[in-house]
C-alpha cells in the first residue's frame, strides 16, 4: 500500500495560473497564487482525509470518503466536494460550485511524491498538473 499521510512541498507546476484563470479567478490573483510554493500536510485515517495547506492563508479541510461536504476555498468560494479513493494510491475530489460548474482534483501518490491534476468541466479550460515531494 502506498503511503499517503505526509507533508509535501510543491516542486513543479504546469498550467496552474491558466487553469485558475479558466475557472474564473482574475488574472492578477491567478498569477499571485501560481507563484506560491505551498506545503500540503495530508493525513489519511480510515474514511477521513485531512488536508492542511500553507498558502496565503492556511487552509484546513476534512474530507469524508464517499460523502459530500462544504469546502471553503480561498477567496471565500464554497463548493460541494465528494471525495473517493481509486485503488490504494489515488484520491479524486469532485467539486461543484454554487453556479453548477464542476471539476476534479486527482491526487496520485507514488514513492515520495504526489501529483495533483486539476480539471474543469469546461473543455476550453486548461488542465493543470502540480507535483509535490514528501518532506
PDB file of C-alpha atoms in Angstrom:
ATOM      1  CA  UNK A   1       0.000   0.000   0.000  1.00  0.00           C
ATOM      2  CA  UNK A   2       1.256   3.456  -0.917  1.00  0.00           C
ATOM      3  CA  UNK A   3       1.910   5.850   1.970  1.00  0.00           C
ATOM      4  CA  UNK A   4      -0.497   8.804   1.664  1.00  0.00           C
ATOM      5  CA  UNK A   5      -0.035  10.503   5.025  1.00  0.00           C
ATOM      6  CA  UNK A   6       2.807  13.011   4.937  1.00  0.00           C
ATOM      7  CA  UNK A   7       3.958  16.559   4.419  1.00  0.00           C
ATOM      8  CA  UNK A   8       4.620  17.608   0.806  1.00  0.00           C
ATOM      9  CA  UNK A   9       6.281  20.648  -0.820  1.00  0.00           C
ATOM     10  CA  UNK A  10       5.478  21.886  -4.335  1.00  0.00           C
ATOM     11  CA  UNK A  11       8.371  21.232  -6.743  1.00  0.00           C
ATOM     12  CA  UNK A  12       6.770  21.522 -10.195  1.00  0.00           C
ATOM     13  CA  UNK A  13       3.710  23.261 -11.631  1.00  0.00           C
ATOM     14  CA  UNK A  14       2.302  23.272 -15.175  1.00  0.00           C
ATOM     15  CA  UNK A  15      -0.597  25.440 -16.433  1.00  0.00           C
ATOM     16  CA  UNK A  16      -1.799  26.295 -12.914  1.00  0.00           C
ATOM     17  CA  UNK A  17      -2.266  30.050 -13.497  1.00  0.00           C
ATOM     18  CA  UNK A  18      -4.018  29.335 -16.817  1.00  0.00           C
ATOM     19  CA  UNK A  19      -6.273  26.806 -15.058  1.00  0.00           C
ATOM     20  CA  UNK A  20      -7.166  29.314 -12.323  1.00  0.00           C
ATOM     21  CA  UNK A  21      -7.986  31.941 -14.952  1.00  0.00           C
ATOM     22  CA  UNK A  22     -10.062  29.318 -16.796  1.00  0.00           C
ATOM     23  CA  UNK A  23     -12.189  28.657 -13.721  1.00  0.00           C
ATOM     24  CA  UNK A  24     -12.804  32.367 -13.218  1.00  0.00           C
ATOM     25  CA  UNK A  25     -10.125  33.692 -10.869  1.00  0.00           C
ATOM     26  CA  UNK A  26      -8.869  37.104 -12.019  1.00  0.00           C
ATOM     27  CA  UNK A  27      -5.524  37.013 -13.819  1.00  0.00           C
ATOM     28  CA  UNK A  28      -3.663  39.026 -11.175  1.00  0.00           C
ATOM     29  CA  UNK A  29      -4.855  36.696  -8.369  1.00  0.00           C
ATOM     30  CA  UNK A  30      -4.129  33.614 -10.506  1.00  0.00           C
ATOM     31  CA  UNK A  31      -0.558  34.729 -11.124  1.00  0.00           C
ATOM     32  CA  UNK A  32      -0.131  35.563  -7.428  1.00  0.00           C
ATOM     33  CA  UNK A  33      -1.334  32.099  -6.340  1.00  0.00           C
ATOM     34  CA  UNK A  34       0.768  30.375  -9.009  1.00  0.00           C
ATOM     35  CA  UNK A  35       3.969  31.897  -7.574  1.00  0.00           C
ATOM     36  CA  UNK A  36       3.357  30.443  -4.100  1.00  0.00           C
ATOM     37  CA  UNK A  37       5.176  27.202  -3.237  1.00  0.00           C
ATOM     38  CA  UNK A  38       2.657  25.703  -0.812  1.00  0.00           C
ATOM     39  CA  UNK A  39       3.184  22.879   1.627  1.00  0.00           C
ATOM     40  CA  UNK A  40       0.447  20.249   1.930  1.00  0.00           C
ATOM     41  CA  UNK A  41       0.088  18.197   5.117  1.00  0.00           C
ATOM     42  CA  UNK A  42      -2.125  15.219   4.230  1.00  0.00           C
ATOM     43  CA  UNK A  43      -3.471  12.722   6.761  1.00  0.00           C
ATOM     44  CA  UNK A  44      -5.431   9.616   5.787  1.00  0.00           C
ATOM     45  CA  UNK A  45      -7.139   7.857   8.679  1.00  0.00           C
ATOM     46  CA  UNK A  46      -9.963   5.418   7.931  1.00  0.00           C
ATOM     47  CA  UNK A  47     -12.645   7.231   5.933  1.00  0.00           C
ATOM     48  CA  UNK A  48     -11.201  10.702   6.675  1.00  0.00           C
ATOM     49  CA  UNK A  49      -8.653  12.635   4.670  1.00  0.00           C
ATOM     50  CA  UNK A  50      -7.426  15.856   6.263  1.00  0.00           C
ATOM     51  CA  UNK A  51      -5.548  18.379   4.155  1.00  0.00           C
ATOM     52  CA  UNK A  52      -3.768  21.385   5.619  1.00  0.00           C
ATOM     53  CA  UNK A  53      -2.374  23.803   3.040  1.00  0.00           C
ATOM     54  CA  UNK A  54       0.112  26.543   3.825  1.00  0.00           C
ATOM     55  CA  UNK A  55      -0.941  29.138   1.251  1.00  0.00           C
ATOM     56  CA  UNK A  56      -1.563  32.866   1.567  1.00  0.00           C
ATOM     57  CA  UNK A  57      -3.848  31.934   4.436  1.00  0.00           C
ATOM     58  CA  UNK A  58      -3.707  28.487   5.984  1.00  0.00           C
ATOM     59  CA  UNK A  59      -6.454  26.149   4.831  1.00  0.00           C
ATOM     60  CA  UNK A  60      -7.732  23.085   6.672  1.00  0.00           C
ATOM     61  CA  UNK A  61     -10.277  20.725   5.140  1.00  0.00           C
ATOM     62  CA  UNK A  62     -11.557  17.398   6.446  1.00  0.00           C
ATOM     63  CA  UNK A  63     -12.925  15.220   3.673  1.00  0.00           C
ATOM     64  CA  UNK A  64     -15.008  12.126   4.390  1.00  0.00           C
ATOM     65  CA  UNK A  65     -14.777   9.426   1.753  1.00  0.00           C
ATOM     66  CA  UNK A  66     -17.931   8.990  -0.341  1.00  0.00           C
ATOM     67  CA  UNK A  67     -19.708  11.880   1.397  1.00  0.00           C
ATOM     68  CA  UNK A  68     -20.398  15.390   0.102  1.00  0.00           C
ATOM     69  CA  UNK A  69     -19.015  18.232   2.220  1.00  0.00           C
ATOM     70  CA  UNK A  70     -18.975  22.024   2.007  1.00  0.00           C
ATOM     71  CA  UNK A  71     -15.393  23.027   1.172  1.00  0.00           C
ATOM     72  CA  UNK A  72     -14.307  26.618   1.646  1.00  0.00           C
ATOM     73  CA  UNK A  73     -11.717  27.614  -0.950  1.00  0.00           C
ATOM     74  CA  UNK A  74      -9.521  30.721  -0.927  1.00  0.00           C
ATOM     75  CA  UNK A  75     -11.309  33.994  -1.696  1.00  0.00           C
ATOM     76  CA  UNK A  76     -14.466  32.825   0.104  1.00  0.00           C
ATOM     77  CA  UNK A  77     -15.794  30.407  -2.513  1.00  0.00           C
ATOM     78  CA  UNK A  78     -17.678  27.410  -1.070  1.00  0.00           C
ATOM     79  CA  UNK A  79     -18.032  24.288  -3.208  1.00  0.00           C
ATOM     80  CA  UNK A  80     -19.740  20.937  -2.652  1.00  0.00           C
ATOM     81  CA  UNK A  81     -16.987  18.285  -2.746  1.00  0.00           C
ATOM     82  CA  UNK A  82     -17.213  14.497  -2.779  1.00  0.00           C
ATOM     83  CA  UNK A  83     -14.013  12.509  -2.241  1.00  0.00           C
ATOM     84  CA  UNK A  84     -13.417   8.908  -3.334  1.00  0.00           C
ATOM     85  CA  UNK A  85     -10.469   6.513  -3.273  1.00  0.00           C
ATOM     86  CA  UNK A  86      -9.441   4.813  -6.514  1.00  0.00           C
ATOM     87  CA  UNK A  87      -7.285   1.846  -5.582  1.00  0.00           C
ATOM     88  CA  UNK A  88      -4.814   2.472  -2.779  1.00  0.00           C
ATOM     89  CA  UNK A  89      -2.856   5.311  -4.413  1.00  0.00           C
ATOM     90  CA  UNK A  90      -5.391   7.782  -5.860  1.00  0.00           C
ATOM     91  CA  UNK A  91      -7.823  10.223  -4.287  1.00  0.00           C
ATOM     92  CA  UNK A  92     -10.358  12.015  -6.508  1.00  0.00           C
ATOM     93  CA  UNK A  93     -12.132  15.130  -5.255  1.00  0.00           C
ATOM     94  CA  UNK A  94     -15.107  16.154  -7.386  1.00  0.00           C
ATOM     95  CA  UNK A  95     -16.430  19.651  -6.704  1.00  0.00           C
ATOM     96  CA  UNK A  96     -19.447  21.667  -7.786  1.00  0.00           C
ATOM     97  CA  UNK A  97     -19.700  25.456  -7.475  1.00  0.00           C
ATOM     98  CA  UNK A  98     -22.870  27.313  -6.463  1.00  0.00           C
ATOM     99  CA  UNK A  99     -23.303  28.182 -10.172  1.00  0.00           C
ATOM    100  CA  UNK A 100     -23.231  24.484 -11.166  1.00  0.00           C
ATOM    101  CA  UNK A 101     -19.725  24.317 -12.603  1.00  0.00           C
ATOM    102  CA  UNK A 102     -17.864  21.070 -11.838  1.00  0.00           C
ATOM    103  CA  UNK A 103     -14.265  19.965 -11.714  1.00  0.00           C
ATOM    104  CA  UNK A 104     -11.904  17.407 -10.222  1.00  0.00           C
ATOM    105  CA  UNK A 105      -8.615  17.273  -8.361  1.00  0.00           C
ATOM    106  CA  UNK A 106      -6.932  13.905  -8.692  1.00  0.00           C
ATOM    107  CA  UNK A 107      -4.164  13.146  -6.187  1.00  0.00           C
ATOM    108  CA  UNK A 108      -1.909  10.244  -7.250  1.00  0.00           C
ATOM    109  CA  UNK A 109       0.662   9.077  -4.704  1.00  0.00           C
ATOM    110  CA  UNK A 110       3.839   7.225  -5.681  1.00  0.00           C
ATOM    111  CA  UNK A 111       7.025   6.752  -3.712  1.00  0.00           C
ATOM    112  CA  UNK A 112       7.924  10.106  -2.180  1.00  0.00           C
ATOM    113  CA  UNK A 113       5.633  12.334  -4.220  1.00  0.00           C
ATOM    114  CA  UNK A 114       2.056  13.231  -5.007  1.00  0.00           C
ATOM    115  CA  UNK A 115       0.876  14.546  -8.362  1.00  0.00           C
ATOM    116  CA  UNK A 116      -2.315  16.593  -8.420  1.00  0.00           C
ATOM    117  CA  UNK A 117      -4.190  17.025 -11.703  1.00  0.00           C
ATOM    118  CA  UNK A 118      -6.780  19.810 -11.851  1.00  0.00           C
ATOM    119  CA  UNK A 119      -9.568  19.509 -14.453  1.00  0.00           C
ATOM    120  CA  UNK A 120     -12.650  21.636 -15.057  1.00  0.00           C
ATOM    121  CA  UNK A 121     -15.832  20.563 -16.838  1.00  0.00           C
ATOM    122  CA  UNK A 122     -15.242  23.249 -19.482  1.00  0.00           C
ATOM    123  CA  UNK A 123     -13.106  21.605 -22.200  1.00  0.00           C
ATOM    124  CA  UNK A 124     -11.615  25.036 -23.028  1.00  0.00           C
ATOM    125  CA  UNK A 125     -10.145  25.312 -19.523  1.00  0.00           C
ATOM    126  CA  UNK A 126      -6.515  24.123 -19.409  1.00  0.00           C
ATOM    127  CA  UNK A 127      -5.654  21.071 -17.326  1.00  0.00           C
ATOM    128  CA  UNK A 128      -3.076  21.837 -14.611  1.00  0.00           C
ATOM    129  CA  UNK A 129      -0.567  19.492 -13.012  1.00  0.00           C
ATOM    130  CA  UNK A 130       1.341  20.073  -9.788  1.00  0.00           C
ATOM    131  CA  UNK A 131       3.964  17.749  -8.313  1.00  0.00           C
ATOM    132  CA  UNK A 132       4.831  17.715  -4.609  1.00  0.00           C
ATOM    133  CA  UNK A 133       7.753  15.913  -2.915  1.00  0.00           C
ATOM    134  CA  UNK A 134       7.468  14.365   0.529  1.00  0.00           C
ATOM    135  CA  UNK A 135       9.451  16.287   3.142  1.00  0.00           C
TER     136      UNK A 135
END
